Coordinates of C-alpha atoms and ligand atoms in Angstrom, one line a residue:
M1 CA 130.6 106.6 279.8
S2 CA 133.1 104.2 279.3
K3 CA 136.9 105.8 279.4
M4 CA 137.5 104.7 276.4
L5 CA 134.3 106.2 274.1
H6 CA 135.4 109.5 276.4
K7 CA 138.8 109.0 274.6
F8 CA 137.6 108.3 271.0
R9 CA 135.2 111.6 271.3
G10 CA 139.2 113.2 272.1
T11 CA 140.7 111.8 269.5
L12 CA 138.3 113.1 266.7
V13 CA 137.5 116.0 268.3
G14 CA 140.7 117.1 269.1
A15 CA 141.7 116.8 265.5
L16 CA 138.8 119.0 264.8
V17 CA 140.2 121.8 266.7
G18 CA 143.9 121.8 266.0
D19 CA 142.7 122.1 262.5
C20 CA 140.4 124.9 263.5
L21 CA 142.3 126.9 265.7
G22 CA 145.9 125.8 263.4
S23 CA 144.1 127.3 260.2
N24 CA 144.3 130.7 261.7
Y25 CA 148.0 131.0 260.9
E26 CA 148.5 128.5 258.6
G27 CA 151.4 129.1 255.9
V28 CA 153.6 131.6 258.4
S29 CA 157.0 130.8 257.6
S30 CA 158.1 131.5 261.5
T31 CA 157.4 130.2 264.9
L32 CA 154.8 132.0 266.9
P33 CA 155.3 134.0 270.1
W34 CA 153.5 132.0 272.7
G35 CA 151.6 135.0 273.7
E36 CA 149.7 135.7 270.0
V37 CA 148.6 132.0 270.1
T38 CA 147.2 132.3 273.5
D39 CA 145.2 135.6 272.7
Y40 CA 144.1 134.2 270.0
T41 CA 143.4 130.8 271.2
L42 CA 141.9 131.9 274.7
E43 CA 140.5 135.2 274.1
R44 CA 140.3 136.9 270.4
I45 CA 137.7 133.5 269.0
K46 CA 135.5 134.7 271.8
D47 CA 134.3 137.2 270.0
E48 CA 133.6 135.1 266.4
K49 CA 130.3 135.8 265.3
E50 CA 131.0 132.6 262.9
P51 CA 132.1 129.2 263.3
I52 CA 135.8 128.6 262.8
H53 CA 135.7 126.5 260.0
Y54 CA 138.1 123.0 259.8
T55 CA 140.2 122.5 256.6
D56 CA 141.0 119.9 254.3
D57 CA 142.3 117.9 257.3
T58 CA 138.8 117.6 258.6
A59 CA 137.2 117.0 255.8
M60 CA 139.2 114.4 255.0
T61 CA 139.4 112.9 258.4
R62 CA 135.2 112.6 258.1
A63 CA 135.2 111.2 254.8
I64 CA 136.9 108.0 256.8
C65 CA 134.5 108.0 259.1
K66 CA 131.8 108.1 256.9
S67 CA 133.7 105.1 254.8
L68 CA 134.1 103.1 258.2
T69 CA 130.6 104.1 259.6
E70 CA 128.6 102.7 256.3
E71 CA 130.4 99.7 255.4
K72 CA 131.2 99.0 259.3
K73 CA 134.5 97.6 257.7
Y74 CA 137.8 99.1 256.2
D75 CA 137.7 98.8 253.0
N76 CA 140.0 100.8 250.5
R77 CA 137.7 101.3 247.6
S78 CA 134.8 102.8 249.2
M79 CA 138.1 105.1 251.2
A80 CA 138.8 106.5 247.9
K81 CA 135.0 107.0 247.0
A82 CA 134.8 109.0 250.3
F83 CA 137.6 110.7 249.3
V84 CA 137.0 111.4 245.9
Q85 CA 132.8 113.1 246.8
E86 CA 134.3 114.8 249.8
F87 CA 136.8 116.7 247.7
F88 CA 134.5 117.6 244.7
K89 CA 131.5 118.7 247.1
E90 CA 133.8 121.2 249.1
P91 CA 136.8 121.8 247.1
G92 CA 137.9 125.1 248.7
R93 CA 138.8 123.6 252.2
G94 CA 142.4 124.1 251.2
Y95 CA 143.7 120.6 249.8
G96 CA 147.3 120.7 248.7
A97 CA 148.1 121.7 245.6
A98 CA 149.1 118.2 243.8
V99 CA 146.4 116.4 245.7
G100 CA 143.4 117.6 243.7
T101 CA 144.3 115.6 240.5
V102 CA 144.5 112.5 242.0
F103 CA 140.7 113.0 243.2
K104 CA 140.0 113.4 239.4
R105 CA 141.9 110.5 238.3
L106 CA 140.2 108.6 240.6
R107 CA 136.9 110.2 239.6
D108 CA 137.3 110.1 236.0
T109 CA 139.0 106.5 235.3
N110 CA 137.2 104.7 238.2
P111 CA 140.7 102.2 238.3
E112 CA 140.5 99.1 239.7
D113 CA 143.8 99.5 241.9
V114 CA 142.9 103.0 243.7
T115 CA 146.5 103.3 244.4
L116 CA 147.1 104.3 240.6
P117 CA 146.6 108.1 240.5
A118 CA 149.1 108.5 243.4
R119 CA 151.4 106.2 242.3
S120 CA 151.8 108.5 238.8
Q121 CA 152.8 111.8 240.9
F122 CA 155.7 113.7 240.7
D123 CA 157.6 111.1 238.3
G124 CA 156.8 108.0 240.1
Q125 CA 157.7 109.3 243.5
G126 CA 154.2 109.9 244.6
S127 CA 153.3 112.4 247.1
Y128 CA 155.3 113.0 250.2
G129 CA 152.7 115.5 251.9
N130 CA 151.3 115.1 255.5
G131 CA 148.1 114.2 253.8
A132 CA 147.6 110.7 254.8
A133 CA 148.7 111.2 258.4
M134 CA 146.7 114.2 259.0
R135 CA 143.5 112.0 258.1
I136 CA 144.5 108.8 260.0
S137 CA 143.0 109.1 263.6
P138 CA 139.9 106.8 262.7
V139 CA 142.0 104.4 261.4
A140 CA 143.7 104.0 265.1
L141 CA 140.4 104.4 266.3
Y142 CA 138.4 101.2 264.6
S143 CA 141.8 98.5 264.5
R144 CA 142.4 96.1 267.2
S145 CA 146.3 95.9 267.1
S146 CA 149.8 97.7 266.0
S147 CA 149.6 95.0 263.0
E148 CA 146.4 96.1 262.2
V149 CA 146.9 99.9 262.7
Q150 CA 150.1 99.9 260.3
K151 CA 147.9 97.9 257.8
N152 CA 145.0 100.0 257.2
A153 CA 146.9 102.5 257.7
Q154 CA 149.3 101.9 255.0
E155 CA 146.6 101.2 252.5
N156 CA 144.7 104.1 253.3
A157 CA 148.2 106.7 252.8
L158 CA 148.3 104.7 249.1
I159 CA 145.7 106.3 248.0
T160 CA 147.0 109.9 247.9
H161 CA 150.4 109.0 248.8
A162 CA 152.8 107.4 246.9
H163 CA 156.1 108.7 248.4
I164 CA 157.4 106.3 251.0
N165 CA 157.5 109.2 254.0
G166 CA 153.8 110.3 253.5
V167 CA 153.1 106.2 253.8
N168 CA 155.4 106.0 256.7
G169 CA 154.2 109.3 258.2
A170 CA 150.7 107.9 258.2
V171 CA 151.1 104.5 259.8
L172 CA 153.7 106.8 262.7
Q173 CA 150.8 109.3 263.4
A174 CA 148.1 105.9 263.6
E175 CA 150.4 104.3 266.0
A176 CA 150.8 107.3 268.1
V177 CA 146.9 108.0 268.9
F178 CA 146.5 104.1 269.1
K179 CA 148.8 103.5 271.9
A180 CA 147.8 107.2 273.6
L181 CA 144.4 105.5 273.7
P182 CA 144.7 103.0 276.8
L183 CA 147.6 105.6 278.6
E184 CA 145.9 106.7 282.1
P185 CA 146.8 110.5 282.0
P186 CA 148.8 112.4 283.6
N187 CA 151.7 109.6 284.4
L188 CA 152.9 109.6 280.7
N189 CA 155.9 108.0 280.2
T190 CA 157.7 109.4 277.3
D191 CA 160.3 107.4 276.9
K192 CA 158.6 104.4 276.6
F193 CA 155.9 106.0 274.4
I194 CA 158.6 107.0 271.9
D195 CA 160.4 103.5 272.2
D196 CA 157.8 101.7 270.9
L197 CA 157.6 104.4 268.0
L198 CA 161.3 104.1 267.5
E199 CA 160.6 99.9 267.5
V200 CA 157.7 100.5 264.6
A201 CA 159.4 103.1 262.7
K202 CA 162.7 100.7 262.6
K203 CA 160.2 97.6 261.5
L204 CA 159.3 100.3 258.6
E205 CA 162.0 101.3 257.4
E206 CA 164.5 97.8 257.3
E207 CA 161.0 96.5 255.4
Y208 CA 161.5 99.3 252.7
E209 CA 165.3 98.8 253.0
E210 CA 164.4 95.5 252.1
S211 CA 162.2 95.7 249.4
S212 CA 164.3 98.7 247.2
K213 CA 167.3 96.3 247.4
E214 CA 165.4 93.5 245.5
K215 CA 163.8 96.3 243.0
E216 CA 167.4 97.8 242.7
D217 CA 168.8 93.9 242.1
G218 CA 166.0 93.3 239.1
G219 CA 166.9 97.0 237.9
H220 CA 163.9 98.8 238.3
I221 CA 165.2 101.6 241.0
S222 CA 168.5 103.2 240.5
T223 CA 171.1 103.6 244.3
S224 CA 170.4 107.2 243.7
S225 CA 166.7 106.8 243.7
P226 CA 165.4 110.3 245.5
Q227 CA 163.0 108.5 247.1
K228 CA 165.6 106.6 249.2
K229 CA 166.3 108.1 252.8
P230 CA 166.0 105.6 254.8
F231 CA 166.2 105.5 258.7
L232 CA 164.5 108.9 258.5
Y233 CA 161.9 108.7 261.1
F234 CA 163.8 106.8 263.2
K235 CA 166.8 109.3 262.9
K236 CA 164.4 111.8 264.2
L237 CA 162.4 110.0 266.6
K238 CA 165.9 109.0 268.9
E239 CA 166.6 113.1 268.4
M240 CA 163.1 113.5 270.3
K241 CA 164.2 111.0 272.5
E242 CA 167.5 113.2 273.2
L243 CA 166.1 116.6 273.2
L244 CA 162.4 115.3 275.5
N245 CA 165.3 114.3 278.2
K246 CA 167.7 117.4 278.5
G247 CA 164.8 118.5 280.9
E248 CA 165.8 122.2 279.7
T249 CA 163.4 125.1 278.0
L250 CA 163.6 124.0 274.6
E251 CA 163.6 127.1 272.3
P252 CA 160.5 126.3 269.6
E253 CA 163.4 127.3 267.1
T254 CA 165.4 124.2 268.0
V255 CA 162.6 122.2 267.7
V256 CA 161.9 123.8 264.0
E257 CA 165.3 122.7 263.3
T258 CA 165.1 119.6 264.6
F259 CA 162.1 118.2 262.7
G260 CA 160.7 121.0 260.4
N261 CA 157.1 122.2 260.5
G262 CA 156.6 122.0 256.9
I263 CA 153.7 120.4 254.6
R264 CA 156.1 117.1 253.9
A265 CA 155.0 114.7 256.6
E266 CA 158.5 113.9 257.7
E267 CA 158.6 117.5 259.3
A268 CA 155.2 117.6 260.6
V269 CA 154.3 114.6 262.2
P270 CA 157.4 114.4 264.3
A271 CA 156.1 118.0 265.2
A272 CA 153.1 116.7 266.2
I273 CA 153.7 113.6 268.4
F274 CA 156.9 116.2 270.1
S275 CA 154.0 118.5 270.8
F276 CA 152.3 115.9 272.6
L277 CA 155.1 114.4 274.3
H278 CA 156.5 118.0 275.1
K279 CA 153.2 119.3 276.5
G280 CA 150.6 117.1 275.8
R281 CA 151.9 115.6 279.2
E282 CA 150.5 119.1 280.9
S283 CA 147.3 119.5 279.2
F284 CA 144.8 119.1 275.9
Q285 CA 145.1 122.9 275.6
E286 CA 149.2 122.9 276.2
S287 CA 149.6 120.3 273.7
V288 CA 147.7 122.3 270.7
N289 CA 148.8 125.9 271.8
Y290 CA 151.9 124.6 271.6
A291 CA 151.7 122.7 268.2
I292 CA 150.3 126.1 266.7
S293 CA 153.5 128.0 267.9
L294 CA 155.9 125.9 266.0
G295 CA 154.6 127.7 262.9
G296 CA 154.5 126.7 258.8
D297 CA 151.8 123.8 258.3
T298 CA 149.5 125.0 262.0
D299 CA 146.6 123.8 260.9
T300 CA 148.2 120.2 260.4
I301 CA 150.3 119.8 263.0
A302 CA 147.9 121.2 265.6
S303 CA 145.7 118.7 264.5
M304 CA 148.0 115.5 264.6
A305 CA 148.9 116.5 268.3
G306 CA 145.4 117.5 269.3
A307 CA 144.5 113.9 267.8
I308 CA 147.2 111.9 269.6
S309 CA 146.9 114.5 272.8
G310 CA 142.7 113.6 272.7
A311 CA 143.2 110.2 272.7
Y312 CA 145.2 110.3 275.6
W313 CA 143.2 113.0 277.7
G314 CA 139.4 112.4 276.8
V315 CA 137.0 114.3 275.4
N316 CA 136.0 116.3 278.4
E317 CA 139.5 118.1 279.0
I318 CA 139.5 119.9 275.8
P319 CA 138.3 123.4 276.2
E320 CA 134.4 124.0 276.4
L321 CA 135.4 127.1 274.4
W322 CA 136.9 125.4 271.3
K323 CA 134.6 122.9 271.6
S324 CA 131.7 125.4 271.5
K325 CA 133.6 128.0 268.2
C326 CA 134.5 125.3 266.0
E327 CA 132.3 124.1 262.9
G328 CA 131.5 120.0 263.4
V329 CA 132.1 119.5 266.8
E330 CA 128.6 117.2 267.1
E331 CA 129.3 115.7 264.0
A332 CA 133.0 114.3 265.8
I333 CA 131.7 113.1 268.4
E334 CA 128.4 111.4 266.4
F335 CA 131.6 109.1 264.4
A336 CA 133.6 108.6 267.5
N337 CA 130.3 107.1 268.6
K338 CA 129.3 104.7 265.9
I339 CA 133.2 103.8 265.3
F340 CA 133.0 103.0 268.9
E341 CA 130.1 100.8 268.5
L342 CA 131.6 99.3 265.6
K343 CA 134.8 98.3 267.2
E344 CA 132.7 96.2 270.5
E345 CA 131.2 94.6 267.5
R346 CA 134.2 93.4 265.9
Ligands
8NA1 P1 150.4 117.2 248.2 O1 149.8 115.7 248.1 O2 149.2 118.6 247.4 O3 151.5 117.6 248.4 C1 151.5 119.1 248.7 C2 152.4 119.4 248.6 O4 154.1 118.7 248.4 C3 152.4 119.4 247.1 O5 151.2 119.9 246.6 C4 153.9 119.3 246.2 O6 154.0 121.2 246.1 C5 154.4 119.3 247.3 N1 155.2 117.8 247.1 C6 154.6 117.1 247.7 N2 155.3 115.7 247.4 C7 156.2 115.8 246.2 C8 157.8 115.2 245.7 N3 157.6 114.1 245.3 N4 157.9 116.1 244.9 C9 158.1 117.4 244.7 N5 157.4 118.2 245.8 C10 156.2 117.7 246.2 O7 149.2 117.7 249.4 P2 148.5 117.2 250.8 O8 147.4 116.1 251.1 O9 149.7 116.6 251.3 O10 148.9 117.8 251.9 C11 149.6 118.8 252.4 C12 149.1 119.9 253.2 O11 148.5 120.8 252.1 C13 148.1 120.1 254.2 O12 148.4 120.7 255.1 C14 146.6 120.4 253.6 O13 146.5 121.5 254.6 C15 147.3 121.7 252.9 N6 147.8 123.0 252.5 C16 148.9 123.5 253.2 C17 149.1 124.4 253.1 C18 150.5 125.7 254.2 O14 150.9 126.5 252.9 N7 151.4 124.8 254.7 C19 148.6 125.2 252.7 C20 147.3 125.5 252.1 C21 147.2 123.8 251.6
MG2 MG1 144.4 121.9 256.2
MG3 MG1 147.9 122.2 256.7
MG4 MG1 128.4 122.7 264.8

């Protein structure tokens, strides 16, 4: 099997097992003891009779895969349709509280511009939830260049998340997966990885500053707009680099204080990237267990960490136990195969 196909499968299966395993703890307010997490993920699940179910993170990832492989190209209208179909087929997968309204509007009004319903949420701010970032890994697999990753991730995010932090979180998560794909484990240059992401964050945040200045000049946005939080990801990535270079054992509490662990994209995305850089260099398993131990939105942070770590390590490095216990592994592998073929043909 080609090394890259192995990594495509690792990405989608990694995202899937992170979601399934993390969902056991989703919403816990504090960090979790390491022993509690590993006792669950490495021992207690052996006795599970039923498959461990995936949640909205995987449901939406699958919708992106479905659209890509059916259309054989990136098409935002088809993406919106796939999300709507998936949501109404299984609305009980643990979706965020506000995103259902977007799907309902998309279904009921079928707008020409599929980003319209998301833009009207939260008094026109849009959602800053991590729901665009959590699903974005197939876009990283499909895209051929960084600029294509950014463009497609941005378009995709805007279907449900209009807030700049929701969108930029999705772009950075997609870039993290894209940049992990060509790397050869086990020699991870964390400084280089973060520097590349810092460059992306800087560009995104400068573009945003520019566009809000223009809007201000036109009198559309006030300077006190709550949406304005420039250089948020840039700042967190800088802090990440410092933390990783401290060379001492990092308490999960310190990590959560620095990045957060909640449903906001600006918290969950840095927490996931950190889990990969801090523990994913050791093994796939460590990075997912670590992501879960941070608490908070555990399924989503573990799913995003799993996607990056799976892109780095490849599917064979994902524990057999996890692949045998989680729902939907075979489908994830089939989607990876199809997107791999599709990309080869491009
Ligand atoms: P979303 O778009 O509904 O956003 C999630 C929530 O964040 C919203 O329901 C709001 O409460 C809040 N929110 C977002 N934007 C704003 C804003 N501009 N102003 C005020 N409040 C805002 O859902 P999503 O698709 O982003 O999903 C995010 C997470 O929710 C995912 O982890 C998903 O698994 C789900 N979820 C999380 C938990 C948990 O406890 N962590 C539980 C169930 C579901
Ligand atoms: Mg979920
Ligand atoms: Mg979640
Ligand atoms: Mg199965």
